[in-house]
Coordinates of C-alpha atoms and ligand atoms in Angstrom, one line a residue:
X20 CA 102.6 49.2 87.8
X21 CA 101.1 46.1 89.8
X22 CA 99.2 43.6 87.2
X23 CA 95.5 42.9 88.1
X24 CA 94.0 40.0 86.3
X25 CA 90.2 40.9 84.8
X26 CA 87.6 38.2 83.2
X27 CA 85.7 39.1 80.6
X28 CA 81.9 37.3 80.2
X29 CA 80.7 37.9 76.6
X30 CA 84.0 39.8 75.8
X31 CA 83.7 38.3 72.1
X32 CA 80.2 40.1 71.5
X33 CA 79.9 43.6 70.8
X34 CA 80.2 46.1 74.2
X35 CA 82.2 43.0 75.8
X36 CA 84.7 43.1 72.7
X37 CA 84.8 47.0 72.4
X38 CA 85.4 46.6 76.3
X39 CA 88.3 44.4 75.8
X40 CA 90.0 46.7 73.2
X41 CA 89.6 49.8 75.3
X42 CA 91.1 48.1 78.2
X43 CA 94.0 46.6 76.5
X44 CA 94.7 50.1 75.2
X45 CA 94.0 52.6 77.7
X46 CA 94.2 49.9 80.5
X47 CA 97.5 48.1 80.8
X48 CA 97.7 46.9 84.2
X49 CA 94.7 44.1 83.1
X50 CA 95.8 40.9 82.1
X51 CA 92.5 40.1 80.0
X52 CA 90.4 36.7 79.7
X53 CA 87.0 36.4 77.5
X54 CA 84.7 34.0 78.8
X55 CA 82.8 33.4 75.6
X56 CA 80.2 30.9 73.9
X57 CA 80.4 32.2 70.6
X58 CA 76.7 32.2 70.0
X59 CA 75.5 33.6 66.5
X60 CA 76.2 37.3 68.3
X61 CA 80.1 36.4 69.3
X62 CA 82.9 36.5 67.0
X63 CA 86.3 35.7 67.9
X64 CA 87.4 37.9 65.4
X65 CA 86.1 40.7 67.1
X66 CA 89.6 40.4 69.5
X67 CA 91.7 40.0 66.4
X68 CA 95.1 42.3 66.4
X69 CA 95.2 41.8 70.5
X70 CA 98.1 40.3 71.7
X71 CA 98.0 38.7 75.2
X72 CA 94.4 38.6 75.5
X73 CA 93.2 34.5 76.3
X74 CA 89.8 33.7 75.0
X75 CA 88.4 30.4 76.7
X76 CA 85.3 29.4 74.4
X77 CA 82.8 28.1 77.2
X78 CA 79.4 28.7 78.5
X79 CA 78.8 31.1 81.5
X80 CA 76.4 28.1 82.5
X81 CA 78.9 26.2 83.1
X82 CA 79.9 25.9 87.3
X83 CA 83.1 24.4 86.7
X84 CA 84.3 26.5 84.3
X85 CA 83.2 29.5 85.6
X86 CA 84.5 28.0 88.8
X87 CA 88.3 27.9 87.8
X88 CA 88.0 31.1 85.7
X89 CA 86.8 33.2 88.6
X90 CA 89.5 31.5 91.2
X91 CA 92.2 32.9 88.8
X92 CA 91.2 36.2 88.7
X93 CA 90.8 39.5 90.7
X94 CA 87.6 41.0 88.8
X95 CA 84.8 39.8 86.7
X96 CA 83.3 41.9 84.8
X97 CA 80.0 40.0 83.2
X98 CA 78.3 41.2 79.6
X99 CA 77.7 37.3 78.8
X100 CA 74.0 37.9 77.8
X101 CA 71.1 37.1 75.2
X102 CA 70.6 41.0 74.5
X103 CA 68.1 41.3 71.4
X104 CA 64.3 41.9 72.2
X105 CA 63.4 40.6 69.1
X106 CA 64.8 37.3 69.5
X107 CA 63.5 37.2 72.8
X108 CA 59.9 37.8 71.9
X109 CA 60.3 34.6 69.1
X110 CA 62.6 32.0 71.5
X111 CA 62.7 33.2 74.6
X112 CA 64.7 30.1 76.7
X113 CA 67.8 30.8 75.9
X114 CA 67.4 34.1 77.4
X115 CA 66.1 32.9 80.8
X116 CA 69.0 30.1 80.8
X117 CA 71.6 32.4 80.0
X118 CA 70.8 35.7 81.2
X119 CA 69.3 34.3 84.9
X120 CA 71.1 31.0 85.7
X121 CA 74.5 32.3 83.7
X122 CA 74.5 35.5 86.5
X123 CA 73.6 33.1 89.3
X124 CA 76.3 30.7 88.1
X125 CA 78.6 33.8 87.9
X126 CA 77.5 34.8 91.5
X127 CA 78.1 31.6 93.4
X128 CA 81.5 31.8 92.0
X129 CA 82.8 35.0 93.1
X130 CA 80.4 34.4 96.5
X131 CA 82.8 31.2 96.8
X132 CA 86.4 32.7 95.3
X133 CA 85.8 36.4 97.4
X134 CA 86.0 38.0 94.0
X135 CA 84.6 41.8 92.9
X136 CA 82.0 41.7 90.6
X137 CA 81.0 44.4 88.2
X138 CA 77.9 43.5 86.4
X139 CA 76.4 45.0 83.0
X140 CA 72.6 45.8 82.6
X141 CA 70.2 47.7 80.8
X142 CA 67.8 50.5 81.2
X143 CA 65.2 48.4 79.3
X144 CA 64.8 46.8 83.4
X145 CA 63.0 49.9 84.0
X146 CA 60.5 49.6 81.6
X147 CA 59.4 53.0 79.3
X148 CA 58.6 56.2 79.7
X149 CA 56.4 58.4 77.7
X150 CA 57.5 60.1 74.6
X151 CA 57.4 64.2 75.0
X152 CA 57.9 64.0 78.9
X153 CA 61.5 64.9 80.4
X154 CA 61.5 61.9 83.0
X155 CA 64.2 60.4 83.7
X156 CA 65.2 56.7 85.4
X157 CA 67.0 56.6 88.0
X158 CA 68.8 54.0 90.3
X159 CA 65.9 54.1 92.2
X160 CA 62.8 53.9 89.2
X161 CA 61.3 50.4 90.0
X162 CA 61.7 47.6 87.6
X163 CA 58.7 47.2 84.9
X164 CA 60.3 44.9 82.2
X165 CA 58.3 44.6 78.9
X166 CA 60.0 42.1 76.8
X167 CA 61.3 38.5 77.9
X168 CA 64.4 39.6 77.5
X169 CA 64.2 42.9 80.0
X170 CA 62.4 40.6 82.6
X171 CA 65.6 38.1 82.6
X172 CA 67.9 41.4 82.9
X173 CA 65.7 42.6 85.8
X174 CA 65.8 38.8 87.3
X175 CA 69.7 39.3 87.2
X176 CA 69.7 42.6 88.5
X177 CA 67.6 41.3 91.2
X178 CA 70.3 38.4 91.9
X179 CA 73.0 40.8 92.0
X180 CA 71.6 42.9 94.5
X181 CA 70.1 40.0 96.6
X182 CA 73.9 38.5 96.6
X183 CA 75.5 41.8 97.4
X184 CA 73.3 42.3 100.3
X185 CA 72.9 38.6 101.6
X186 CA 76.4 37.5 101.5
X187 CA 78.8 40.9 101.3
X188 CA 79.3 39.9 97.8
X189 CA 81.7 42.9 96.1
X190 CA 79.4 43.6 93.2
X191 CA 78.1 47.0 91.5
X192 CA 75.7 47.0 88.3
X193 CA 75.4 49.6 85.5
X194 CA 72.5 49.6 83.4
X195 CA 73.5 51.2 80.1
X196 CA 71.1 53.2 77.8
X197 CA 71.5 51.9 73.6
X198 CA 75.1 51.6 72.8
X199 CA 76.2 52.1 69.1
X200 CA 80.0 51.8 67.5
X201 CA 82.1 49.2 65.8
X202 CA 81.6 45.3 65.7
X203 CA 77.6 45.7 66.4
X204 CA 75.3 42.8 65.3
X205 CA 73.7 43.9 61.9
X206 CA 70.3 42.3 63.9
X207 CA 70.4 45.9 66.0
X208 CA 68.6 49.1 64.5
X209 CA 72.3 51.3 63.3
X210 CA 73.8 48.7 61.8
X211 CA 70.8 47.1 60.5
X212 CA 69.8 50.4 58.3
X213 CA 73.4 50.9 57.6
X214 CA 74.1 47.6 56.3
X215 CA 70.5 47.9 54.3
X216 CA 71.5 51.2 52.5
X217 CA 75.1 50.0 51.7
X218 CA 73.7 46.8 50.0
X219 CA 71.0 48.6 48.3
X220 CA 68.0 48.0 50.1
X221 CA 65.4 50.6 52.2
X222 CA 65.7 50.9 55.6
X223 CA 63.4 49.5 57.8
X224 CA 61.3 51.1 60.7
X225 CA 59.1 49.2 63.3
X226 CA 55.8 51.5 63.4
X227 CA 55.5 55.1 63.2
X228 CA 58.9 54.8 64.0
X229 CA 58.3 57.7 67.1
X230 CA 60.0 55.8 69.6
X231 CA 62.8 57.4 71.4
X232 CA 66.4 56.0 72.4
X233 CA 69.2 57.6 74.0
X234 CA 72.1 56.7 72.3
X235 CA 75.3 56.0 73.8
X236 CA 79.0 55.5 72.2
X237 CA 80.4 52.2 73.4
X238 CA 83.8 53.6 74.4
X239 CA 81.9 55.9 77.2
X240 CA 79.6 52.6 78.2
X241 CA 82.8 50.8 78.7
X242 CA 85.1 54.0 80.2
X243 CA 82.1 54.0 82.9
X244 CA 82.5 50.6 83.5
X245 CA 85.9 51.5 84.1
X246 CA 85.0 54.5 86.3
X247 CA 83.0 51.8 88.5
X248 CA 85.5 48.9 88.8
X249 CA 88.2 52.1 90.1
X250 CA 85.2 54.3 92.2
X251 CA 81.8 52.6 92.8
X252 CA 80.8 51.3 95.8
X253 CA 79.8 47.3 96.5
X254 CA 76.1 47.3 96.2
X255 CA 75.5 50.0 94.2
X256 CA 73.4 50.5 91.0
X257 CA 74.8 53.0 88.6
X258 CA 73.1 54.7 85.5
X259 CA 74.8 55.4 82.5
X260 CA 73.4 57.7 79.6
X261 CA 74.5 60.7 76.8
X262 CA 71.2 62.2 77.1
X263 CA 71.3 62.3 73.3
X264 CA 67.8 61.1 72.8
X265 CA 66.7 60.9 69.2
X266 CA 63.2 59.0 67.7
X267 CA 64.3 55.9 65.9
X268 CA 62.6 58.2 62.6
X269 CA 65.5 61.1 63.3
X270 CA 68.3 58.3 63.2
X271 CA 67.1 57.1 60.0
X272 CA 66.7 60.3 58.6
X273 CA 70.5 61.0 59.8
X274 CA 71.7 58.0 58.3
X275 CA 69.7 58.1 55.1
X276 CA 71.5 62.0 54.9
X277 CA 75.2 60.7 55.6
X278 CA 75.0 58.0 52.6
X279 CA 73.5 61.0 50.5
X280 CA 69.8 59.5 50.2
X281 CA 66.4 61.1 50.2
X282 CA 65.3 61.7 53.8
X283 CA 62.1 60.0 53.7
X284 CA 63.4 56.5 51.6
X285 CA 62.9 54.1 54.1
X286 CA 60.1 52.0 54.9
X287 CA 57.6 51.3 57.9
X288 CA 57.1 47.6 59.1
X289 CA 54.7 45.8 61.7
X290 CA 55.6 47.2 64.9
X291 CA 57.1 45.0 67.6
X292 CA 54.9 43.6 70.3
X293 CA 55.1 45.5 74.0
X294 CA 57.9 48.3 72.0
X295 CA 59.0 50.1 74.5
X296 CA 58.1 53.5 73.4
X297 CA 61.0 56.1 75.0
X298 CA 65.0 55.7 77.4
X299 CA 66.3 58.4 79.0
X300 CA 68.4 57.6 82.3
X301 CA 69.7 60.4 84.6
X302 CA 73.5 59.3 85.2
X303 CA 74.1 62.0 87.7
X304 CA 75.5 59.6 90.4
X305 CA 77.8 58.2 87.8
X306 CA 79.0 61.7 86.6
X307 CA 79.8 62.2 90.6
X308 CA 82.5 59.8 90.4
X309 CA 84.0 61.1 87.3
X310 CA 82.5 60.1 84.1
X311 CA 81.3 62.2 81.2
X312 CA 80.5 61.0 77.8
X313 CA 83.2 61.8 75.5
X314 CA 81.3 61.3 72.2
X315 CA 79.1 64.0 72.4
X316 CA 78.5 64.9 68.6
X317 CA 76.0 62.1 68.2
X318 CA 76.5 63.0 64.2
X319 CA 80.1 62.4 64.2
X320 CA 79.7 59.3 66.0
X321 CA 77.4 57.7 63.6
X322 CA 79.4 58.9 60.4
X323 CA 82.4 57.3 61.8
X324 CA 80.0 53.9 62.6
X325 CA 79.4 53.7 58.9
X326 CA 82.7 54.2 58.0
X327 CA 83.9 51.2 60.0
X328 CA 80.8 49.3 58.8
X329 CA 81.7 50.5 54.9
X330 CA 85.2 49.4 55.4
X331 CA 84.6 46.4 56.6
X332 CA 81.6 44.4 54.4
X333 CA 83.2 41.0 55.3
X334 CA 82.7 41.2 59.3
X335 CA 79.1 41.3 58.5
X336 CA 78.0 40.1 55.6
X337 CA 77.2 36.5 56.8
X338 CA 76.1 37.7 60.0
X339 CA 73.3 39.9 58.1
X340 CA 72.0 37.4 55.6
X341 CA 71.4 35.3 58.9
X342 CA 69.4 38.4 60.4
X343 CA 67.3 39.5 57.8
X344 CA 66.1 35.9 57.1
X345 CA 65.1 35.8 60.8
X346 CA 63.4 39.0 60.3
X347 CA 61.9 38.0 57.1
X348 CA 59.9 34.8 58.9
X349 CA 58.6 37.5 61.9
X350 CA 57.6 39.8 59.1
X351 CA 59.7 42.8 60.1
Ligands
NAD687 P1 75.9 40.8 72.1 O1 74.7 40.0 71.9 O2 76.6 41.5 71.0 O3 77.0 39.9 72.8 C1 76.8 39.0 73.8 C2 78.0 38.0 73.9 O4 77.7 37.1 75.0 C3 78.3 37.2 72.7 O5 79.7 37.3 72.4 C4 77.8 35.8 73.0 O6 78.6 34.8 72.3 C5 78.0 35.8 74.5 N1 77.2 34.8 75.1 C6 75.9 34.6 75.0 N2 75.4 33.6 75.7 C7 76.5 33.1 76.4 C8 76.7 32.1 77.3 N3 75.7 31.2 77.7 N4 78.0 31.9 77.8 C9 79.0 32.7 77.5 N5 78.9 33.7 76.5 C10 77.6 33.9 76.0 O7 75.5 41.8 73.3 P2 75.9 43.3 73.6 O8 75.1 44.2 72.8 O9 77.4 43.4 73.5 O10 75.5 43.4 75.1 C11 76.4 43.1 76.2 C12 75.8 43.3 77.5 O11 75.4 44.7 77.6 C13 74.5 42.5 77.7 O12 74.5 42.1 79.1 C14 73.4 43.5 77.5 O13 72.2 43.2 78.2 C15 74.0 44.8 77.9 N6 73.6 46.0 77.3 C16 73.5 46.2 75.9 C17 73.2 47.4 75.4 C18 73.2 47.6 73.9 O14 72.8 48.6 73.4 N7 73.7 46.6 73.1 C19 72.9 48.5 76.2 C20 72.9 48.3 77.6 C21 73.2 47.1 78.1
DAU688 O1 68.5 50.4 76.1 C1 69.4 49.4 76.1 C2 69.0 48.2 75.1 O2 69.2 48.7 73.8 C3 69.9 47.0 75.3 O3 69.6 46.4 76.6 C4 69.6 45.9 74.3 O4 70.5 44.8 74.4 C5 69.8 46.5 72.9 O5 69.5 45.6 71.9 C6 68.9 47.8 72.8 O6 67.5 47.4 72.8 P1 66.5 48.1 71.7 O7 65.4 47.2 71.6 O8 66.2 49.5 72.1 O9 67.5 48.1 70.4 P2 67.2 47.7 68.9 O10 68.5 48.0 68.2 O11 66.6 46.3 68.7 O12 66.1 48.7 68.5 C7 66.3 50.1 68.7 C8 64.9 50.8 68.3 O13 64.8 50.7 66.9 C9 63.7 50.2 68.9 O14 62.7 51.2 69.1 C10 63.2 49.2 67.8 C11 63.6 50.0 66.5 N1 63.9 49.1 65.3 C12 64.7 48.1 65.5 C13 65.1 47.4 64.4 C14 66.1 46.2 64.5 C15 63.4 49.5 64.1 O15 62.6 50.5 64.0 N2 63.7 48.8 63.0 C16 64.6 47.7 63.1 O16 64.9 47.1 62.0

């Protein structure tokens, strides 16, 4: 087994963590390192139990850093992002600084060191689609970013592809559909009305709460970001999705019934400004090269979420005082 060498941007935050513990198990011929900041949304003991993995605490801003961690590796796989809307609609600077000049900082780097680039996105770059319809985006859907922090995906997107094509720069992009799982902010909607319910309070649902996600496991986000690094081609864009759609009111109701509530004890706030009102990507050219989601019971999948949040009360207790007094000055 020949050893490849893989960095890790954001691999201290949620999907980049998850990432790193899927690789390190199912992945052995990476030798890992986590570029991470440690923002509010990274946690270095998110890697805890992982022998062998090297986490350099930096900023993805940083061109010397960056520089010397990109010479010493053969891939770079880059979540480092700002990645929640509502933050983005109250400060949005840190998301144009780290989400637009971190990727161009990123892309000079493996422009200069020759280095493949795989780079992680969202669907929210496309913008919405209308609730009841059966569209789908695809790779070729043109961007339409609502929030400031879709725009600064988009801009990076847009840097990717400019790079790929401008300078032969090895790089793919996935953007991802809503991941849930383990070691998720409590700021994001699962864990937010999980973590409400198991400390006693209602959940809480922007509007009439018919928007419409498509929920993704983590672990088949970051298997197709595997499938990609082994089978994409430079250049490419690839979409990744379940297709389980479900209104943000049906996964409330879900979780209300898994903790044995009332379906209907939850609560409707001011809704968010620009909400994007329905997801729903068409993975088709991703599912060509292999993939398949492996989590298909989206049920299962969230009863074993709340487990691992139940079980572990300490990961996110401070985090989640923090959110909800956030929320509590935006009035959500
Ligand atoms: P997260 O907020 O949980 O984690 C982001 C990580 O990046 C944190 O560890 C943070 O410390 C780090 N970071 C932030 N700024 C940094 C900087 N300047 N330098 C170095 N590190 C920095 O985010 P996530 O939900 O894990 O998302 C990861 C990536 O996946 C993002 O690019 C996001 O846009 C994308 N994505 C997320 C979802 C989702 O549902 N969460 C879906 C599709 C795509
Ligand atoms: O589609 C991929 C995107 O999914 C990622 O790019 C983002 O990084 C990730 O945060 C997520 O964005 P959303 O805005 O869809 O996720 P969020 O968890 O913030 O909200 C999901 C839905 O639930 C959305 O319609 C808003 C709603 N919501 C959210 C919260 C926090 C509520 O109704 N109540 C809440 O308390």
């Amino acid at each position: 087994m020949s050893t490849k060498k893989i960095l890790v941007t954001g691999g201290a935050g949620f999907i980049g963590a998850n990432f790193v513990r899927y690789t390190a198990e199912h992945r052995p011929e990476y030798r890992i390192t986590v570029l991470d900041a440690l923002t509010y949304a990274g946690n270095k003991d998110n890697l805890a139990g992982l022998d062998g993995v090297e986490l350099v605490v930096g900023d993805v801003c940083d061109r010397d850093l960056v520089d010397r961690l990109t010479a010493d590796t053969d891939v770079v796989t880059h979540f480092a992002a700002e990645s929640h809307v509502d933050n983005s609609l109250y400060d949005p600077e840190p998301f144009v600084r780290t989400n637009v000049h971190g990727t161009f900082t990123l892309l000079e780097a493996v422009r200069r060191h020759g280095k493949r680039l795989h780079h992680i996105s969202t669907d929210e770059v496309f913008g919405d689609l209308p609730v009841g319809s059966t569209d789908l985006f695809t790779e070729n859907s043109p961007h339409n970013p609502s929030s400031p922090y879709s725009a600064t995906k988009s801009g990076s997107d847009m840097l990717v592809r400019a790079w790929a094509r401008s300078y032969g720069v090895h790089a793919t992009i996935s953007n991802c559909a809503n991941n849930y799982g383990p070691y998720q902010h409590p700021e994001k909607f699962i864990p937010r009305q999980v973590t409400n319910l198991l400390t006693g309070e209602r959940p809480r649902v922007y509007g009439d709460g018919t928007n419409v996600r498509e929920w993704t496991h983590v672990d088949d986000h970051n298997a197709a970001v595997h499938t990609i690094l082994d089978h994409g081609t430079a250049g490419e864009t690839y979409l990744i999705g379940s297709s389980a759609e479900r209104s943000n009111r049906e996964i409330v109701e879900l979780i209300l019934e898994l903790l044995g509530h009332q379906a209907d004890a939850y609560d409707h706030v001011a809704d968010r400004p620009g909400h994007d009102l329905r997801y729903a990507n068409d993975s088709s050219k991703l599912r060509a090269l292999g993939w398949r989601p492996r989590y298909g019971d989206l049920r299962q999948g969230l009863a074993d979420t709340i487990a691992w949040y139940r079980d572990n009360q300490p990961w996110w207790q401070t985090h989640k005082t923090i959110a909800e007094t956030k929320y509590a000055e935006i009035g959500r």
